[in-house]
Amino acid sequence: MELKNRPFYERLSFDEAFVGARALRLTELIGRQGDEFFQDVGLTAPSRTTSTILFIDHNGPSSLVEIARGLGEQHQLTAQRTTLLEDLSIIKRKPDPNDQRRKIFHLTKRGAAEVVLIEARCREAINVFDDLNNELGFNLGVALDAAQKALSQRSMMERLKTTSDEAKLETAHG
């Protein structure tokens, strides 16, 4: 990539610190290509909503809180996705018969039809990501999960303290 077309942070001497920006760019690229991948078979649901649709299909009618917890997502993100899916008539919000304040999301007939296509396309996506993993020489999904787990177990701040302490020891003994 030509220098001027590269993201600004890639021109910095400390560009390796921008792992989050790189992960976000990859997420956006996969989302755009995932939408094309879905549209190719007639799906109308954006690829980023797949997990929400499948959660409702596999778990039955669910509240916003149940969906967010089940997917390990923030409430606000789940609310945005459910609103989008309602606008596309893929899910419908109904009052909970046991608690009128609580709303439950159900798949519509259109949503149920999309599930069949989504599941088939996800099976095909396995081959796509196997090809990518072979090209990379490692399993990207496993690496992403491992990175998340590692940072959850030992945060960036904890790692900074550890590396700072090690640098102090090296300076004292070096």
PDB file of C-alpha atoms in Angstrom:
ATOM      1  CA  MET A   1       0.000   0.000   0.000  1.00  0.00           C
ATOM      2  CA  GLU A   2       1.318   3.409  -0.932  1.00  0.00           C
ATOM      3  CA  LEU A   3       2.459   5.505   2.068  1.00  0.00           C
ATOM      4  CA  LYS A   4      -0.176   8.229   1.687  1.00  0.00           C
ATOM      5  CA  ASN A   5      -2.984   5.633   1.425  1.00  0.00           C
ATOM      6  CA  ARG A   6      -1.989   3.880   4.650  1.00  0.00           C
ATOM      7  CA  PRO A   7      -3.772   4.750   7.885  1.00  0.00           C
ATOM      8  CA  PHE A   8      -1.994   7.495   9.779  1.00  0.00           C
ATOM      9  CA  TYR A   9      -0.955   5.266  12.676  1.00  0.00           C
ATOM     10  CA  GLU A  10       0.959   2.947  10.315  1.00  0.00           C
ATOM     11  CA  ARG A  11       3.339   5.836   9.622  1.00  0.00           C
ATOM     12  CA  LEU A  12       4.260   6.170  13.310  1.00  0.00           C
ATOM     13  CA  SER A  13       7.332   4.504  14.802  1.00  0.00           C
ATOM     14  CA  PHE A  14       5.019   2.940  17.424  1.00  0.00           C
ATOM     15  CA  ASP A  15       2.399   1.676  14.960  1.00  0.00           C
ATOM     16  CA  GLU A  16       2.359  -1.773  16.587  1.00  0.00           C
ATOM     17  CA  ALA A  17       0.444  -0.201  19.487  1.00  0.00           C
ATOM     18  CA  PHE A  18      -2.623   0.165  17.242  1.00  0.00           C
ATOM     19  CA  VAL A  19      -3.817  -3.434  17.434  1.00  0.00           C
ATOM     20  CA  GLY A  20      -7.367  -2.288  18.246  1.00  0.00           C
ATOM     21  CA  ALA A  21      -7.519  -0.089  15.141  1.00  0.00           C
ATOM     22  CA  ARG A  22      -6.309  -2.982  13.006  1.00  0.00           C
ATOM     23  CA  ALA A  23      -8.886  -5.323  14.570  1.00  0.00           C
ATOM     24  CA  LEU A  24     -11.628  -2.773  13.894  1.00  0.00           C
ATOM     25  CA  ARG A  25     -10.550  -2.433  10.250  1.00  0.00           C
ATOM     26  CA  LEU A  26     -10.639  -6.224   9.900  1.00  0.00           C
ATOM     27  CA  THR A  27     -14.079  -6.359  11.541  1.00  0.00           C
ATOM     28  CA  GLU A  28     -15.398  -3.725   9.136  1.00  0.00           C
ATOM     29  CA  LEU A  29     -13.901  -5.517   6.120  1.00  0.00           C
ATOM     30  CA  ILE A  30     -15.372  -8.862   7.162  1.00  0.00           C
ATOM     31  CA  GLY A  31     -18.728  -7.129   7.750  1.00  0.00           C
ATOM     32  CA  ARG A  32     -18.764  -5.550   4.276  1.00  0.00           C
ATOM     33  CA  GLN A  33     -17.702  -8.767   2.587  1.00  0.00           C
ATOM     34  CA  GLY A  34     -20.098 -10.752   4.786  1.00  0.00           C
ATOM     35  CA  ASP A  35     -22.978  -8.584   3.583  1.00  0.00           C
ATOM     36  CA  GLU A  36     -22.024  -9.308  -0.043  1.00  0.00           C
ATOM     37  CA  PHE A  37     -21.711 -13.001   0.868  1.00  0.00           C
ATOM     38  CA  PHE A  38     -25.255 -12.930   2.315  1.00  0.00           C
ATOM     39  CA  GLN A  39     -26.812 -10.853  -0.464  1.00  0.00           C
ATOM     40  CA  ASP A  40     -25.445 -13.319  -3.012  1.00  0.00           C
ATOM     41  CA  VAL A  41     -28.026 -15.881  -1.806  1.00  0.00           C
ATOM     42  CA  GLY A  42     -30.870 -13.401  -1.294  1.00  0.00           C
ATOM     43  CA  LEU A  43     -30.460 -12.667   2.402  1.00  0.00           C
ATOM     44  CA  THR A  44     -31.628  -9.246   3.552  1.00  0.00           C
ATOM     45  CA  ALA A  45     -30.260  -9.422   7.100  1.00  0.00           C
ATOM     46  CA  PRO A  46     -26.859  -7.753   7.499  1.00  0.00           C
ATOM     47  CA  SER A  47     -24.134 -10.247   8.373  1.00  0.00           C
ATOM     48  CA  ARG A  48     -23.484  -8.476  11.689  1.00  0.00           C
ATOM     49  CA  THR A  49     -26.979  -9.487  12.854  1.00  0.00           C
ATOM     50  CA  THR A  50     -26.501 -13.216  12.214  1.00  0.00           C
ATOM     51  CA  SER A  51     -25.781 -14.132  15.823  1.00  0.00           C
ATOM     52  CA  THR A  52     -28.895 -12.275  17.032  1.00  0.00           C
ATOM     53  CA  ILE A  53     -31.149 -14.073  14.559  1.00  0.00           C
ATOM     54  CA  LEU A  54     -29.635 -17.457  15.310  1.00  0.00           C
ATOM     55  CA  PHE A  55     -29.837 -16.842  19.074  1.00  0.00           C
ATOM     56  CA  ILE A  56     -33.587 -16.234  18.851  1.00  0.00           C
ATOM     57  CA  ASP A  57     -34.020 -19.230  16.549  1.00  0.00           C
ATOM     58  CA  HIS A  58     -32.081 -21.590  18.825  1.00  0.00           C
ATOM     59  CA  ASN A  59     -33.350 -20.226  22.169  1.00  0.00           C
ATOM     60  CA  GLY A  60     -36.890 -19.223  21.295  1.00  0.00           C
ATOM     61  CA  PRO A  61     -38.485 -15.857  21.997  1.00  0.00           C
ATOM     62  CA  SER A  62     -36.014 -13.809  24.032  1.00  0.00           C
ATOM     63  CA  SER A  63     -35.744 -10.457  25.763  1.00  0.00           C
ATOM     64  CA  LEU A  64     -33.132  -7.860  24.884  1.00  0.00           C
ATOM     65  CA  VAL A  65     -31.231  -8.651  28.082  1.00  0.00           C
ATOM     66  CA  GLU A  66     -31.264 -12.392  27.350  1.00  0.00           C
ATOM     67  CA  ILE A  67     -29.961 -11.827  23.819  1.00  0.00           C
ATOM     68  CA  ALA A  68     -27.214  -9.432  24.965  1.00  0.00           C
ATOM     69  CA  ARG A  69     -26.080 -11.786  27.731  1.00  0.00           C
ATOM     70  CA  GLY A  70     -26.263 -14.835  25.484  1.00  0.00           C
ATOM     71  CA  LEU A  71     -24.106 -13.171  22.839  1.00  0.00           C
ATOM     72  CA  GLY A  72     -21.750 -11.507  25.305  1.00  0.00           C
ATOM     73  CA  GLU A  73     -22.569  -8.112  23.797  1.00  0.00           C
ATOM     74  CA  GLN A  74     -23.317  -4.725  25.250  1.00  0.00           C
ATOM     75  CA  HIS A  75     -26.999  -3.953  25.717  1.00  0.00           C
ATOM     76  CA  GLN A  76     -26.818  -0.907  23.418  1.00  0.00           C
ATOM     77  CA  LEU A  77     -25.332  -2.901  20.527  1.00  0.00           C
ATOM     78  CA  THR A  78     -28.016  -5.578  20.874  1.00  0.00           C
ATOM     79  CA  ALA A  79     -30.705  -2.873  20.962  1.00  0.00           C
ATOM     80  CA  GLN A  80     -29.373  -1.390  17.703  1.00  0.00           C
ATOM     81  CA  ARG A  81     -29.345  -4.783  16.022  1.00  0.00           C
ATOM     82  CA  THR A  82     -32.833  -5.760  17.180  1.00  0.00           C
ATOM     83  CA  THR A  83     -34.202  -2.408  15.980  1.00  0.00           C
ATOM     84  CA  LEU A  84     -32.614  -2.990  12.562  1.00  0.00           C
ATOM     85  CA  LEU A  85     -34.046  -6.520  12.411  1.00  0.00           C
ATOM     86  CA  GLU A  86     -37.489  -5.195  13.368  1.00  0.00           C
ATOM     87  CA  ASP A  87     -37.258  -2.590  10.585  1.00  0.00           C
ATOM     88  CA  LEU A  88     -36.473  -5.434   8.156  1.00  0.00           C
ATOM     89  CA  SER A  89     -39.454  -7.459   9.488  1.00  0.00           C
ATOM     90  CA  ILE A  90     -37.143 -10.313  10.478  1.00  0.00           C
ATOM     91  CA  ILE A  91     -38.091 -10.161  14.155  1.00  0.00           C
ATOM     92  CA  LYS A  92     -41.087  -8.750  15.987  1.00  0.00           C
ATOM     93  CA  ARG A  93     -41.266  -7.346  19.510  1.00  0.00           C
ATOM     94  CA  LYS A  94     -44.201  -8.452  21.646  1.00  0.00           C
ATOM     95  CA  PRO A  95     -45.093  -7.852  25.284  1.00  0.00           C
ATOM     96  CA  ASP A  96     -44.215 -10.668  27.687  1.00  0.00           C
ATOM     97  CA  PRO A  97     -47.516 -12.208  28.812  1.00  0.00           C
ATOM     98  CA  ASN A  98     -46.083 -12.540  32.341  1.00  0.00           C
ATOM     99  CA  ASP A  99     -44.653  -9.005  32.573  1.00  0.00           C
ATOM    100  CA  GLN A 100     -46.129  -6.254  30.389  1.00  0.00           C
ATOM    101  CA  ARG A 101     -43.065  -4.042  30.935  1.00  0.00           C
ATOM    102  CA  ARG A 102     -40.807  -6.682  29.389  1.00  0.00           C
ATOM    103  CA  LYS A 103     -40.636  -7.100  25.599  1.00  0.00           C
ATOM    104  CA  ILE A 104     -39.841 -10.394  23.901  1.00  0.00           C
ATOM    105  CA  PHE A 105     -38.382 -10.774  20.404  1.00  0.00           C
ATOM    106  CA  HIS A 106     -39.791 -13.452  18.106  1.00  0.00           C
ATOM    107  CA  LEU A 107     -38.763 -14.438  14.598  1.00  0.00           C
ATOM    108  CA  THR A 108     -41.283 -13.543  11.913  1.00  0.00           C
ATOM    109  CA  LYS A 109     -42.067 -15.895   9.012  1.00  0.00           C
ATOM    110  CA  ARG A 110     -39.543 -13.928   6.996  1.00  0.00           C
ATOM    111  CA  GLY A 111     -37.018 -14.328   9.830  1.00  0.00           C
ATOM    112  CA  ALA A 112     -37.541 -18.086   9.950  1.00  0.00           C
ATOM    113  CA  ALA A 113     -36.935 -18.261   6.183  1.00  0.00           C
ATOM    114  CA  GLU A 114     -33.733 -16.223   6.580  1.00  0.00           C
ATOM    115  CA  VAL A 115     -32.497 -18.637   9.275  1.00  0.00           C
ATOM    116  CA  VAL A 116     -32.437 -21.476   6.738  1.00  0.00           C
ATOM    117  CA  LEU A 117     -30.339 -19.389   4.335  1.00  0.00           C
ATOM    118  CA  ILE A 118     -28.097 -18.044   7.120  1.00  0.00           C
ATOM    119  CA  GLU A 119     -27.281 -21.506   8.426  1.00  0.00           C
ATOM    120  CA  ALA A 120     -26.483 -22.780   4.927  1.00  0.00           C
ATOM    121  CA  ARG A 121     -24.291 -19.748   4.222  1.00  0.00           C
ATOM    122  CA  CYS A 122     -22.501 -20.103   7.562  1.00  0.00           C
ATOM    123  CA  ARG A 123     -21.634 -23.688   6.641  1.00  0.00           C
ATOM    124  CA  GLU A 124     -20.130 -22.357   3.403  1.00  0.00           C
ATOM    125  CA  ALA A 125     -18.265 -19.660   5.335  1.00  0.00           C
ATOM    126  CA  ILE A 126     -16.367 -22.419   7.137  1.00  0.00           C
ATOM    127  CA  ASN A 127     -14.665 -23.254   3.826  1.00  0.00           C
ATOM    128  CA  VAL A 128     -13.904 -19.588   3.199  1.00  0.00           C
ATOM    129  CA  PHE A 129     -12.263 -19.174   6.601  1.00  0.00           C
ATOM    130  CA  ASP A 130     -10.449 -22.513   6.295  1.00  0.00           C
ATOM    131  CA  ASP A 131      -8.902 -21.138   3.087  1.00  0.00           C
ATOM    132  CA  LEU A 132      -7.944 -17.896   4.870  1.00  0.00           C
ATOM    133  CA  ASN A 133      -6.518 -19.814   7.843  1.00  0.00           C
ATOM    134  CA  ASN A 134      -4.425 -21.981   5.505  1.00  0.00           C
ATOM    135  CA  GLU A 135      -3.114 -18.863   3.778  1.00  0.00           C
ATOM    136  CA  LEU A 136      -2.273 -17.220   7.115  1.00  0.00           C
ATOM    137  CA  GLY A 137      -0.735 -20.350   8.573  1.00  0.00           C
ATOM    138  CA  PHE A 138      -2.859 -20.154  11.730  1.00  0.00           C
ATOM    139  CA  ASN A 139      -6.521 -20.213  12.748  1.00  0.00           C
ATOM    140  CA  LEU A 140      -7.660 -16.588  12.948  1.00  0.00           C
ATOM    141  CA  GLY A 141     -10.719 -17.359  15.092  1.00  0.00           C
ATOM    142  CA  VAL A 142      -8.649 -19.325  17.597  1.00  0.00           C
ATOM    143  CA  ALA A 143      -6.037 -16.533  17.692  1.00  0.00           C
ATOM    144  CA  LEU A 144      -8.706 -13.878  18.301  1.00  0.00           C
ATOM    145  CA  ASP A 145     -10.288 -15.934  21.095  1.00  0.00           C
ATOM    146  CA  ALA A 146      -6.866 -16.552  22.651  1.00  0.00           C
ATOM    147  CA  ALA A 147      -6.017 -12.835  22.547  1.00  0.00           C
ATOM    148  CA  GLN A 148      -9.321 -11.916  24.175  1.00  0.00           C
ATOM    149  CA  LYS A 149      -8.877 -14.547  26.877  1.00  0.00           C
ATOM    150  CA  ALA A 150      -5.295 -13.483  27.567  1.00  0.00           C
ATOM    151  CA  LEU A 151      -6.223  -9.805  27.904  1.00  0.00           C
ATOM    152  CA  SER A 152      -9.207 -10.709  30.092  1.00  0.00           C
ATOM    153  CA  GLN A 153      -6.934 -12.675  32.411  1.00  0.00           C
ATOM    154  CA  ARG A 154      -4.142 -10.094  32.445  1.00  0.00           C
ATOM    155  CA  SER A 155      -5.042  -6.573  31.353  1.00  0.00           C
ATOM    156  CA  MET A 156      -2.959  -4.102  29.392  1.00  0.00           C
ATOM    157  CA  MET A 157      -2.253  -2.208  32.631  1.00  0.00           C
ATOM    158  CA  GLU A 158      -1.066  -5.376  34.380  1.00  0.00           C
ATOM    159  CA  ARG A 159       1.134  -6.171  31.408  1.00  0.00           C
ATOM    160  CA  LEU A 160       2.546  -2.638  31.433  1.00  0.00           C
ATOM    161  CA  LYS A 161       3.512  -2.996  35.082  1.00  0.00           C
ATOM    162  CA  THR A 162       5.139  -6.383  34.420  1.00  0.00           C
ATOM    163  CA  THR A 163       7.114  -5.140  31.416  1.00  0.00           C
ATOM    164  CA  SER A 164       8.099  -1.936  33.260  1.00  0.00           C
ATOM    165  CA  ASP A 165       9.332  -3.977  36.242  1.00  0.00           C
ATOM    166  CA  GLU A 166      11.316  -6.259  33.901  1.00  0.00           C
ATOM    167  CA  ALA A 167      12.870  -3.247  32.159  1.00  0.00           C
ATOM    168  CA  LYS A 168      13.898  -1.801  35.541  1.00  0.00           C
ATOM    169  CA  LEU A 169      15.524  -5.116  36.484  1.00  0.00           C
ATOM    170  CA  GLU A 170      17.404  -5.267  33.175  1.00  0.00           C
ATOM    171  CA  THR A 171      18.636  -1.703  33.650  1.00  0.00           C
ATOM    172  CA  ALA A 172      19.768  -2.433  37.215  1.00  0.00           C
ATOM    173  CA  HIS A 173      21.613  -5.619  36.187  1.00  0.00           C
ATOM    174  CA  GLY A 174      22.700  -4.558  32.725  1.00  0.00           C
TER     175      GLY A 174
END
